[in-house]
Amino acid sequence: MTGGTVVVLGETGRNFGAGMSGGTAYLYDAHGKTVPKINIGMVDIDPLDEKDKQLLKKLVEKHVETTGSAKGKELLTNWEKELKRFIKVMPRDYKAVLQRQKPESAKI
């Protein structure tokens, strides 16, 4: 992944994030099995901030609207509980670039 945003509602394979040079991935980790599969050589696992939570909900709602996803509907029904099971994966270098691009007032 070199840019953009992806939301993964299912399981991932091993070595997730290897070669990820940009973008943001939000992973639904229902059973706590995802983190050990992430290649932490290039990426960080971060908690969701308020902006992430709002974006994530909009993306899941759009997914349900577009596909009729039963999994998405289930997540939205119990959103506050299920939201705690999402993790954010972002490449370190990409995150550093975004931080440098923020206006000085936003860094305080």
mmCIF file of N, CA, C and O in Angstrom:
data_model
loop_
_atom_site.group_PDB
_atom_site.id
_atom_site.type_symbol
_atom_site.label_atom_id
_atom_site.label_comp_id
_atom_site.label_asym_id
_atom_site.label_seq_id
_atom_site.Cartn_x
_atom_site.Cartn_y
_atom_site.Cartn_z
ATOM 1 N N MET A 1 0.857 -1.175 0.000
ATOM 2 C CA MET A 1 0.000 0.000 0.000
ATOM 3 C C MET A 1 0.898 1.231 0.000
ATOM 4 O O MET A 1 1.783 1.378 0.825
ATOM 5 N N THR A 2 0.653 2.112 -0.926
ATOM 6 C CA THR A 2 1.474 3.317 -1.030
ATOM 7 C C THR A 2 0.706 4.590 -0.698
ATOM 8 O O THR A 2 1.284 5.668 -0.687
ATOM 9 N N GLY A 3 -0.549 4.491 -0.438
ATOM 10 C CA GLY A 3 -1.354 5.659 -0.087
ATOM 11 C C GLY A 3 -2.797 5.257 0.105
ATOM 12 O O GLY A 3 -3.167 4.115 -0.097
ATOM 13 N N GLY A 4 -3.610 6.209 0.519
ATOM 14 C CA GLY A 4 -5.029 5.950 0.675
ATOM 15 C C GLY A 4 -5.374 5.393 2.037
ATOM 16 O O GLY A 4 -4.575 5.406 2.967
ATOM 17 N N THR A 5 -6.587 4.877 2.117
ATOM 18 C CA THR A 5 -7.123 4.346 3.361
ATOM 19 C C THR A 5 -7.816 3.030 3.075
ATOM 20 O O THR A 5 -8.547 2.913 2.096
ATOM 21 N N VAL A 6 -7.610 2.066 3.951
ATOM 22 C CA VAL A 6 -8.277 0.776 3.813
ATOM 23 C C VAL A 6 -8.844 0.381 5.175
ATOM 24 O O VAL A 6 -8.250 0.668 6.207
ATOM 25 N N VAL A 7 -10.023 -0.234 5.139
ATOM 26 C CA VAL A 7 -10.633 -0.785 6.339
ATOM 27 C C VAL A 7 -10.769 -2.286 6.109
ATOM 28 O O VAL A 7 -11.381 -2.711 5.133
ATOM 29 N N VAL A 8 -10.195 -3.070 7.003
ATOM 30 C CA VAL A 8 -10.238 -4.526 6.889
ATOM 31 C C VAL A 8 -11.159 -5.045 7.982
ATOM 32 O O VAL A 8 -10.860 -4.893 9.171
ATOM 33 N N LEU A 9 -12.275 -5.646 7.580
ATOM 34 C CA LEU A 9 -13.241 -6.163 8.542
ATOM 35 C C LEU A 9 -13.048 -7.649 8.814
ATOM 36 O O LEU A 9 -13.603 -8.187 9.752
ATOM 37 N N GLY A 10 -12.241 -8.293 7.996
ATOM 38 C CA GLY A 10 -11.965 -9.714 8.181
ATOM 39 C C GLY A 10 -10.560 -9.919 8.707
ATOM 40 O O GLY A 10 -9.886 -8.986 9.135
ATOM 41 N N GLU A 11 -10.110 -11.144 8.658
ATOM 42 C CA GLU A 11 -8.778 -11.474 9.157
ATOM 43 C C GLU A 11 -7.718 -11.079 8.130
ATOM 44 O O GLU A 11 -7.990 -10.983 6.937
ATOM 45 N N THR A 12 -6.513 -10.878 8.638
ATOM 46 C CA THR A 12 -5.378 -10.609 7.766
ATOM 47 C C THR A 12 -4.456 -11.821 7.775
ATOM 48 O O THR A 12 -4.509 -12.646 8.693
ATOM 49 N N GLY A 13 -3.611 -11.865 6.771
ATOM 50 C CA GLY A 13 -2.587 -12.901 6.750
ATOM 51 C C GLY A 13 -1.382 -12.445 7.550
ATOM 52 O O GLY A 13 -1.340 -11.335 8.075
ATOM 53 N N ARG A 14 -0.393 -13.304 7.630
ATOM 54 C CA ARG A 14 0.823 -12.930 8.356
ATOM 55 C C ARG A 14 1.597 -11.899 7.556
ATOM 56 O O ARG A 14 1.441 -11.792 6.349
ATOM 57 N N ASN A 15 2.389 -11.121 8.248
ATOM 58 C CA ASN A 15 3.263 -10.129 7.626
ATOM 59 C C ASN A 15 2.506 -8.904 7.101
ATOM 60 O O ASN A 15 2.973 -8.227 6.189
ATOM 61 N N PHE A 16 1.336 -8.621 7.664
ATOM 62 C CA PHE A 16 0.572 -7.458 7.234
ATOM 63 C C PHE A 16 1.409 -6.200 7.450
ATOM 64 O O PHE A 16 2.029 -6.016 8.481
ATOM 65 N N GLY A 17 1.417 -5.337 6.465
ATOM 66 C CA GLY A 17 2.150 -4.079 6.545
ATOM 67 C C GLY A 17 3.525 -4.127 5.911
ATOM 68 O O GLY A 17 4.165 -3.088 5.745
ATOM 69 N N ALA A 18 4.006 -5.309 5.558
ATOM 70 C CA ALA A 18 5.307 -5.407 4.895
ATOM 71 C C ALA A 18 5.217 -4.682 3.555
ATOM 72 O O ALA A 18 4.297 -4.905 2.777
ATOM 73 N N GLY A 19 6.092 -3.761 3.325
ATOM 74 C CA GLY A 19 6.084 -3.007 2.082
ATOM 75 C C GLY A 19 5.109 -1.851 2.075
ATOM 76 O O GLY A 19 4.964 -1.162 1.076
ATOM 77 N N MET A 20 4.446 -1.619 3.177
ATOM 78 C CA MET A 20 3.487 -0.512 3.264
ATOM 79 C C MET A 20 4.273 0.780 3.427
ATOM 80 O O MET A 20 4.916 0.994 4.445
ATOM 81 N N SER A 21 4.238 1.636 2.414
ATOM 82 C CA SER A 21 5.036 2.864 2.456
ATOM 83 C C SER A 21 4.197 4.116 2.676
ATOM 84 O O SER A 21 4.743 5.187 2.906
ATOM 85 N N GLY A 22 2.900 4.000 2.610
ATOM 86 C CA GLY A 22 2.028 5.151 2.802
ATOM 87 C C GLY A 22 0.619 4.694 3.112
ATOM 88 O O GLY A 22 0.308 3.511 3.051
ATOM 89 N N GLY A 23 -0.204 5.644 3.471
ATOM 90 C CA GLY A 23 -1.604 5.346 3.734
ATOM 91 C C GLY A 23 -1.866 4.908 5.154
ATOM 92 O O GLY A 23 -0.963 4.839 5.990
ATOM 93 N N THR A 24 -3.132 4.601 5.399
ATOM 94 C CA THR A 24 -3.573 4.188 6.723
ATOM 95 C C THR A 24 -4.469 2.973 6.589
ATOM 96 O O THR A 24 -5.344 2.935 5.717
ATOM 97 N N ALA A 25 -4.241 1.990 7.437
ATOM 98 C CA ALA A 25 -5.088 0.803 7.472
ATOM 99 C C ALA A 25 -5.762 0.730 8.832
ATOM 100 O O ALA A 25 -5.106 0.901 9.866
ATOM 101 N N TYR A 26 -7.060 0.512 8.808
ATOM 102 C CA TYR A 26 -7.824 0.285 10.026
ATOM 103 C C TYR A 26 -8.223 -1.188 10.016
ATOM 104 O O TYR A 26 -8.891 -1.643 9.089
ATOM 105 N N LEU A 27 -7.802 -1.918 11.036
ATOM 106 C CA LEU A 27 -8.047 -3.353 11.077
ATOM 107 C C LEU A 27 -8.999 -3.687 12.213
ATOM 108 O O LEU A 27 -8.778 -3.275 13.360
ATOM 109 N N TYR A 28 -10.035 -4.450 11.902
ATOM 110 C CA TYR A 28 -10.959 -4.928 12.918
ATOM 111 C C TYR A 28 -10.359 -6.199 13.503
ATOM 112 O O TYR A 28 -10.151 -7.181 12.808
ATOM 113 N N ASP A 29 -10.049 -6.163 14.783
ATOM 114 C CA ASP A 29 -9.384 -7.274 15.459
ATOM 115 C C ASP A 29 -10.320 -7.855 16.518
ATOM 116 O O ASP A 29 -10.143 -7.632 17.712
ATOM 117 N N ALA A 30 -11.295 -8.618 16.074
ATOM 118 C CA ALA A 30 -12.348 -9.122 16.955
ATOM 119 C C ALA A 30 -11.828 -10.062 18.035
ATOM 120 O O ALA A 30 -12.357 -10.094 19.136
ATOM 121 N N HIS A 31 -10.792 -10.815 17.722
ATOM 122 C CA HIS A 31 -10.338 -11.857 18.642
ATOM 123 C C HIS A 31 -8.911 -11.654 19.140
ATOM 124 O O HIS A 31 -8.325 -12.576 19.710
ATOM 125 N N GLY A 32 -8.353 -10.475 18.904
ATOM 126 C CA GLY A 32 -7.003 -10.197 19.385
ATOM 127 C C GLY A 32 -5.912 -10.999 18.704
ATOM 128 O O GLY A 32 -4.847 -11.205 19.272
ATOM 129 N N LYS A 33 -6.161 -11.441 17.478
ATOM 130 C CA LYS A 33 -5.186 -12.268 16.765
ATOM 131 C C LYS A 33 -4.422 -11.505 15.691
ATOM 132 O O LYS A 33 -3.508 -12.030 15.079
ATOM 133 N N THR A 34 -4.797 -10.249 15.451
ATOM 134 C CA THR A 34 -4.227 -9.503 14.338
ATOM 135 C C THR A 34 -2.844 -8.938 14.634
ATOM 136 O O THR A 34 -1.950 -9.020 13.803
ATOM 137 N N VAL A 35 -2.646 -8.379 15.793
ATOM 138 C CA VAL A 35 -1.387 -7.695 16.107
ATOM 139 C C VAL A 35 -0.163 -8.585 15.880
ATOM 140 O O VAL A 35 0.816 -8.141 15.275
ATOM 141 N N PRO A 36 -0.165 -9.842 16.323
ATOM 142 C CA PRO A 36 1.021 -10.668 16.074
ATOM 143 C C PRO A 36 1.320 -10.923 14.589
ATOM 144 O O PRO A 36 2.439 -11.295 14.241
ATOM 145 N N LYS A 37 0.341 -10.701 13.722
ATOM 146 C CA LYS A 37 0.533 -10.919 12.282
ATOM 147 C C LYS A 37 1.091 -9.692 11.573
ATOM 148 O O LYS A 37 1.414 -9.751 10.400
ATOM 149 N N ILE A 38 1.194 -8.570 12.276
ATOM 150 C CA ILE A 38 1.633 -7.325 11.652
ATOM 151 C C ILE A 38 3.151 -7.254 11.637
ATOM 152 O O ILE A 38 3.806 -7.526 12.643
ATOM 153 N N ASN A 39 3.696 -6.880 10.491
ATOM 154 C CA ASN A 39 5.133 -6.694 10.356
ATOM 155 C C ASN A 39 5.466 -5.315 10.915
ATOM 156 O O ASN A 39 5.264 -4.303 10.249
ATOM 157 N N ILE A 40 5.975 -5.276 12.130
ATOM 158 C CA ILE A 40 6.220 -3.994 12.784
ATOM 159 C C ILE A 40 7.581 -3.397 12.419
ATOM 160 O O ILE A 40 8.022 -2.431 13.033
ATOM 161 N N GLY A 41 8.214 -3.918 11.386
ATOM 162 C CA GLY A 41 9.480 -3.368 10.932
ATOM 163 C C GLY A 41 9.348 -1.979 10.331
ATOM 164 O O GLY A 41 10.279 -1.169 10.427
ATOM 165 N N MET A 42 8.217 -1.688 9.714
ATOM 166 C CA MET A 42 8.020 -0.407 9.034
ATOM 167 C C MET A 42 6.803 0.365 9.524
ATOM 168 O O MET A 42 6.649 1.524 9.198
ATOM 169 N N VAL A 43 5.927 -0.289 10.255
ATOM 170 C CA VAL A 43 4.662 0.341 10.624
ATOM 171 C C VAL A 43 4.498 0.422 12.137
ATOM 172 O O VAL A 43 5.114 -0.328 12.886
ATOM 173 N N ASP A 44 3.657 1.363 12.552
ATOM 174 C CA ASP A 44 3.268 1.494 13.952
ATOM 175 C C ASP A 44 1.815 1.089 14.094
ATOM 176 O O ASP A 44 1.020 1.224 13.156
ATOM 177 N N ILE A 45 1.478 0.613 15.269
ATOM 178 C CA ILE A 45 0.100 0.312 15.626
ATOM 179 C C ILE A 45 -0.314 1.396 16.610
ATOM 180 O O ILE A 45 0.299 1.547 17.659
ATOM 181 N N ASP A 46 -1.303 2.165 16.226
ATOM 182 C CA ASP A 46 -1.709 3.315 17.023
ATOM 183 C C ASP A 46 -3.159 3.211 17.460
ATOM 184 O O ASP A 46 -3.981 2.604 16.766
ATOM 185 N N PRO A 47 -3.491 3.849 18.583
ATOM 186 C CA PRO A 47 -4.902 3.929 18.978
ATOM 187 C C PRO A 47 -5.636 4.902 18.056
ATOM 188 O O PRO A 47 -5.015 5.755 17.413
ATOM 189 N N LEU A 48 -6.928 4.778 18.005
ATOM 190 C CA LEU A 48 -7.738 5.679 17.187
ATOM 191 C C LEU A 48 -7.963 6.991 17.920
ATOM 192 O O LEU A 48 -8.266 6.991 19.113
ATOM 193 N N ASP A 49 -7.829 8.095 17.188
ATOM 194 C CA ASP A 49 -8.218 9.381 17.765
ATOM 195 C C ASP A 49 -9.638 9.694 17.295
ATOM 196 O O ASP A 49 -10.250 8.901 16.562
ATOM 197 N N GLU A 50 -10.172 10.813 17.712
ATOM 198 C CA GLU A 50 -11.564 11.145 17.365
ATOM 199 C C GLU A 50 -11.775 11.260 15.859
ATOM 200 O O GLU A 50 -12.796 10.825 15.327
ATOM 201 N N LYS A 51 -10.809 11.839 15.176
ATOM 202 C CA LYS A 51 -10.914 11.972 13.718
ATOM 203 C C LYS A 51 -10.954 10.591 13.057
ATOM 204 O O LYS A 51 -11.733 10.354 12.135
ATOM 205 N N ASP A 52 -10.114 9.673 13.536
ATOM 206 C CA ASP A 52 -10.114 8.302 13.016
ATOM 207 C C ASP A 52 -11.471 7.645 13.235
ATOM 208 O O ASP A 52 -12.002 6.984 12.341
ATOM 209 N N LYS A 53 -12.027 7.810 14.434
ATOM 210 C CA LYS A 53 -13.302 7.178 14.769
ATOM 211 C C LYS A 53 -14.427 7.666 13.860
ATOM 212 O O LYS A 53 -15.249 6.867 13.406
ATOM 213 N N GLN A 54 -14.442 8.959 13.593
ATOM 214 C CA GLN A 54 -15.473 9.516 12.713
ATOM 215 C C GLN A 54 -15.314 9.001 11.286
ATOM 216 O O GLN A 54 -16.293 8.604 10.645
ATOM 217 N N LEU A 55 -14.079 9.010 10.789
ATOM 218 C CA LEU A 55 -13.817 8.519 9.433
ATOM 219 C C LEU A 55 -14.175 7.052 9.319
ATOM 220 O O LEU A 55 -14.838 6.629 8.357
ATOM 221 N N LEU A 56 -13.756 6.275 10.275
ATOM 222 C CA LEU A 56 -14.005 4.840 10.250
ATOM 223 C C LEU A 56 -15.500 4.533 10.208
ATOM 224 O O LEU A 56 -15.942 3.697 9.416
ATOM 225 N N LYS A 57 -16.276 5.225 11.015
ATOM 226 C CA LYS A 57 -17.727 4.992 11.013
ATOM 227 C C LYS A 57 -18.326 5.347 9.655
ATOM 228 O O LYS A 57 -19.144 4.596 9.117
ATOM 229 N N LYS A 58 -17.901 6.465 9.086
ATOM 230 C CA LYS A 58 -18.409 6.857 7.764
ATOM 231 C C LYS A 58 -18.056 5.814 6.709
ATOM 232 O O LYS A 58 -18.874 5.485 5.849
ATOM 233 N N LEU A 59 -16.838 5.284 6.775
ATOM 234 C CA LEU A 59 -16.418 4.287 5.796
ATOM 235 C C LEU A 59 -17.193 2.987 5.943
ATOM 236 O O LEU A 59 -17.593 2.380 4.949
ATOM 237 N N VAL A 60 -17.432 2.563 7.170
ATOM 238 C CA VAL A 60 -18.212 1.335 7.385
ATOM 239 C C VAL A 60 -19.660 1.556 6.948
ATOM 240 O O VAL A 60 -20.266 0.689 6.308
ATOM 241 N N GLU A 61 -20.231 2.718 7.261
ATOM 242 C CA GLU A 61 -21.594 3.031 6.815
ATOM 243 C C GLU A 61 -21.676 3.007 5.294
ATOM 244 O O GLU A 61 -22.637 2.462 4.723
ATOM 245 N N LYS A 62 -20.716 3.583 4.619
ATOM 246 C CA LYS A 62 -20.697 3.599 3.149
ATOM 247 C C LYS A 62 -20.574 2.177 2.610
ATOM 248 O O LYS A 62 -21.227 1.819 1.624
ATOM 249 N N HIS A 63 -19.750 1.370 3.257
ATOM 250 C CA HIS A 63 -19.587 -0.030 2.859
ATOM 251 C C HIS A 63 -20.916 -0.777 2.955
ATOM 252 O O HIS A 63 -21.301 -1.496 2.026
ATOM 253 N N VAL A 64 -21.630 -0.568 4.053
ATOM 254 C CA VAL A 64 -22.927 -1.226 4.245
ATOM 255 C C VAL A 64 -23.928 -0.734 3.203
ATOM 256 O O VAL A 64 -24.652 -1.525 2.591
ATOM 257 N N GLU A 65 -23.942 0.570 2.981
ATOM 258 C CA GLU A 65 -24.861 1.155 2.006
ATOM 259 C C GLU A 65 -24.599 0.605 0.597
ATOM 260 O O GLU A 65 -25.536 0.314 -0.150
ATOM 261 N N THR A 66 -23.340 0.453 0.263
ATOM 262 C CA THR A 66 -22.958 0.025 -1.080
ATOM 263 C C THR A 66 -23.101 -1.477 -1.291
ATOM 264 O O THR A 66 -23.488 -1.920 -2.369
ATOM 265 N N THR A 67 -22.772 -2.275 -0.251
ATOM 266 C CA THR A 67 -22.706 -3.723 -0.430
ATOM 267 C C THR A 67 -23.770 -4.515 0.321
ATOM 268 O O THR A 67 -23.963 -5.696 0.038
ATOM 269 N N GLY A 68 -24.411 -3.881 1.308
ATOM 270 C CA GLY A 68 -25.354 -4.617 2.138
ATOM 271 C C GLY A 68 -24.656 -5.562 3.105
ATOM 272 O O GLY A 68 -25.259 -6.501 3.620
ATOM 273 N N SER A 69 -23.404 -5.335 3.382
ATOM 274 C CA SER A 69 -22.577 -6.200 4.227
ATOM 275 C C SER A 69 -23.229 -6.507 5.578
ATOM 276 O O SER A 69 -23.517 -5.608 6.361
ATOM 277 N N ALA A 70 -23.423 -7.803 5.843
ATOM 278 C CA ALA A 70 -23.968 -8.223 7.133
ATOM 279 C C ALA A 70 -22.973 -7.933 8.251
ATOM 280 O O ALA A 70 -23.371 -7.524 9.347
ATOM 281 N N LYS A 71 -21.697 -8.128 7.985
ATOM 282 C CA LYS A 71 -20.665 -7.853 8.984
ATOM 283 C C LYS A 71 -20.659 -6.368 9.340
ATOM 284 O O LYS A 71 -20.592 -6.003 10.506
ATOM 285 N N GLY A 72 -20.733 -5.518 8.331
ATOM 286 C CA GLY A 72 -20.772 -4.080 8.570
ATOM 287 C C GLY A 72 -21.995 -3.671 9.374
ATOM 288 O O GLY A 72 -21.894 -2.868 10.295
ATOM 289 N N LYS A 73 -23.142 -4.245 9.045
ATOM 290 C CA LYS A 73 -24.375 -3.943 9.788
ATOM 291 C C LYS A 73 -24.235 -4.360 11.248
ATOM 292 O O LYS A 73 -24.640 -3.630 12.152
ATOM 293 N N GLU A 74 -23.658 -5.518 11.478
ATOM 294 C CA GLU A 74 -23.447 -6.015 12.840
ATOM 295 C C GLU A 74 -22.546 -5.060 13.629
ATOM 296 O O GLU A 74 -22.829 -4.745 14.780
ATOM 297 N N LEU A 75 -21.484 -4.591 12.991
ATOM 298 C CA LEU A 75 -20.569 -3.666 13.660
ATOM 299 C C LEU A 75 -21.271 -2.358 14.008
ATOM 300 O O LEU A 75 -21.101 -1.828 15.110
ATOM 301 N N LEU A 76 -22.055 -1.843 13.087
ATOM 302 C CA LEU A 76 -22.748 -0.572 13.321
ATOM 303 C C LEU A 76 -23.800 -0.686 14.422
ATOM 304 O O LEU A 76 -24.039 0.279 15.153
ATOM 305 N N THR A 77 -24.412 -1.856 14.547
ATOM 306 C CA THR A 77 -25.416 -2.071 15.581
ATOM 307 C C THR A 77 -24.816 -1.936 16.981
ATOM 308 O O THR A 77 -25.468 -1.459 17.900
ATOM 309 N N ASN A 78 -23.573 -2.363 17.128
ATOM 310 C CA ASN A 78 -22.876 -2.316 18.416
ATOM 311 C C ASN A 78 -21.632 -1.437 18.299
ATOM 312 O O ASN A 78 -20.561 -1.795 18.790
ATOM 313 N N TRP A 79 -21.763 -0.296 17.641
ATOM 314 C CA TRP A 79 -20.608 0.507 17.235
ATOM 315 C C TRP A 79 -19.656 0.862 18.381
ATOM 316 O O TRP A 79 -18.451 0.685 18.262
ATOM 317 N N GLU A 80 -20.156 1.378 19.473
ATOM 318 C CA GLU A 80 -19.272 1.812 20.562
ATOM 319 C C GLU A 80 -18.442 0.653 21.109
ATOM 320 O O GLU A 80 -17.264 0.819 21.404
ATOM 321 N N LYS A 81 -19.045 -0.500 21.229
ATOM 322 C CA LYS A 81 -18.326 -1.683 21.707
ATOM 323 C C LYS A 81 -17.326 -2.155 20.653
ATOM 324 O O LYS A 81 -16.163 -2.430 20.961
ATOM 325 N N GLU A 82 -17.764 -2.254 19.416
ATOM 326 C CA GLU A 82 -16.922 -2.792 18.350
ATOM 327 C C GLU A 82 -15.792 -1.832 17.965
ATOM 328 O O GLU A 82 -14.720 -2.264 17.558
ATOM 329 N N LEU A 83 -16.011 -0.553 18.131
ATOM 330 C CA LEU A 83 -14.996 0.447 17.802
ATOM 331 C C LEU A 83 -13.705 0.196 18.580
ATOM 332 O O LEU A 83 -12.607 0.408 18.074
ATOM 333 N N LYS A 84 -13.830 -0.322 19.788
ATOM 334 C CA LYS A 84 -12.666 -0.610 20.636
ATOM 335 C C LYS A 84 -11.814 -1.749 20.089
ATOM 336 O O LYS A 84 -10.687 -1.958 20.532
ATOM 337 N N ARG A 85 -12.334 -2.469 19.120
ATOM 338 C CA ARG A 85 -11.613 -3.611 18.548
ATOM 339 C C ARG A 85 -10.861 -3.249 17.265
ATOM 340 O O ARG A 85 -10.244 -4.115 16.652
ATOM 341 N N PHE A 86 -10.924 -2.000 16.864
ATOM 342 C CA PHE A 86 -10.188 -1.551 15.683
ATOM 343 C C PHE A 86 -8.812 -1.039 16.089
ATOM 344 O O PHE A 86 -8.656 -0.425 17.151
ATOM 345 N N ILE A 87 -7.845 -1.288 15.235
ATOM 346 C CA ILE A 87 -6.513 -0.729 15.420
ATOM 347 C C ILE A 87 -6.123 0.022 14.154
ATOM 348 O O ILE A 87 -6.656 -0.239 13.069
ATOM 349 N N LYS A 88 -5.225 0.941 14.313
ATOM 350 C CA LYS A 88 -4.757 1.771 13.197
ATOM 351 C C LYS A 88 -3.312 1.381 12.900
ATOM 352 O O LYS A 88 -2.477 1.323 13.802
ATOM 353 N N VAL A 89 -3.035 1.118 11.634
ATOM 354 C CA VAL A 89 -1.691 0.761 11.203
ATOM 355 C C VAL A 89 -1.227 1.807 10.192
ATOM 356 O O VAL A 89 -1.934 2.095 9.221
ATOM 357 N N MET A 90 -0.043 2.356 10.464
ATOM 358 C CA MET A 90 0.466 3.418 9.596
ATOM 359 C C MET A 90 1.997 3.309 9.520
ATOM 360 O O MET A 90 2.650 3.113 10.537
ATOM 361 N N PRO A 91 2.557 3.446 8.321
ATOM 362 C CA PRO A 91 4.013 3.417 8.190
ATOM 363 C C PRO A 91 4.668 4.577 8.950
ATOM 364 O O PRO A 91 4.174 5.708 8.905
ATOM 365 N N ARG A 92 5.762 4.295 9.639
ATOM 366 C CA ARG A 92 6.448 5.327 10.427
ATOM 367 C C ARG A 92 6.891 6.506 9.576
ATOM 368 O O ARG A 92 6.722 7.659 9.964
ATOM 369 N N ASP A 93 7.491 6.242 8.436
ATOM 370 C CA ASP A 93 7.992 7.326 7.584
ATOM 371 C C ASP A 93 6.847 8.204 7.081
ATOM 372 O O ASP A 93 6.956 9.423 7.032
ATOM 373 N N TYR A 94 5.750 7.586 6.705
ATOM 374 C CA TYR A 94 4.584 8.326 6.231
ATOM 375 C C TYR A 94 4.012 9.203 7.347
ATOM 376 O O TYR A 94 3.675 10.363 7.141
ATOM 377 N N LYS A 95 3.951 8.638 8.550
ATOM 378 C CA LYS A 95 3.449 9.389 9.706
ATOM 379 C C LYS A 95 4.350 10.599 9.984
ATOM 380 O O LYS A 95 3.860 11.684 10.274
ATOM 381 N N ALA A 96 5.653 10.407 9.860
ATOM 382 C CA ALA A 96 6.592 11.510 10.093
ATOM 383 C C ALA A 96 6.400 12.630 9.075
ATOM 384 O O ALA A 96 6.445 13.816 9.417
ATOM 385 N N VAL A 97 6.157 12.273 7.830
ATOM 386 C CA VAL A 97 5.914 13.271 6.780
ATOM 387 C C VAL A 97 4.649 14.058 7.105
ATOM 388 O O VAL A 97 4.627 15.288 7.000
ATOM 389 N N LEU A 98 3.594 13.370 7.508
ATOM 390 C CA LEU A 98 2.338 14.050 7.849
ATOM 391 C C LEU A 98 2.535 14.992 9.031
ATOM 392 O O LEU A 98 1.984 16.089 9.042
ATOM 393 N N GLN A 99 3.314 14.572 10.008
ATOM 394 C CA GLN A 99 3.579 15.431 11.170
ATOM 395 C C GLN A 99 4.314 16.702 10.748
ATOM 396 O O GLN A 99 4.026 17.784 11.243
ATOM 397 N N ARG A 100 5.281 16.572 9.846
ATOM 398 C CA ARG A 100 6.035 17.741 9.383
ATOM 399 C C ARG A 100 5.162 18.690 8.577
ATOM 400 O O ARG A 100 5.435 19.881 8.516
ATOM 401 N N GLN A 101 4.098 18.184 7.962
ATOM 402 C CA GLN A 101 3.216 19.006 7.145
ATOM 403 C C GLN A 101 2.185 19.765 7.959
ATOM 404 O O GLN A 101 1.567 20.694 7.458
ATOM 405 N N LYS A 102 1.976 19.382 9.234
ATOM 406 C CA LYS A 102 0.987 20.062 10.062
ATOM 407 C C LYS A 102 1.466 21.475 10.362
ATOM 408 O O LYS A 102 2.643 21.696 10.612
ATOM 409 N N PRO A 103 0.533 22.415 10.383
ATOM 410 C CA PRO A 103 0.897 23.784 10.784
ATOM 411 C C PRO A 103 1.422 23.793 12.215
ATOM 412 O O PRO A 103 1.033 22.958 13.022
ATOM 413 N N GLU A 104 2.305 24.706 12.506
ATOM 414 C CA GLU A 104 2.911 24.792 13.839
ATOM 415 C C GLU A 104 1.872 24.870 14.951
ATOM 416 O O GLU A 104 2.031 24.278 16.005
ATOM 417 N N SER A 105 0.776 25.588 14.729
ATOM 418 C CA SER A 105 -0.246 25.741 15.767
ATOM 419 C C SER A 105 -0.913 24.416 16.100
ATOM 420 O O SER A 105 -1.388 24.206 17.209
ATOM 421 N N ALA A 106 -0.957 23.488 15.148
ATOM 422 C CA ALA A 106 -1.599 22.196 15.383
ATOM 423 C C ALA A 106 -0.698 21.251 16.176
ATOM 424 O O ALA A 106 -1.144 20.256 16.710
ATOM 425 N N LYS A 107 0.588 21.551 16.270
ATOM 426 C CA LYS A 107 1.529 20.680 16.965
ATOM 427 C C LYS A 107 1.560 20.924 18.465
ATOM 428 O O LYS A 107 2.145 20.176 19.204
ATOM 429 N N ILE A 108 0.946 21.993 18.918
ATOM 430 C CA ILE A 108 0.991 22.343 20.341
ATOM 431 C C ILE A 108 0.045 21.475 21.143
ATOM 432 O O ILE A 108 -0.962 21.092 20.780
#
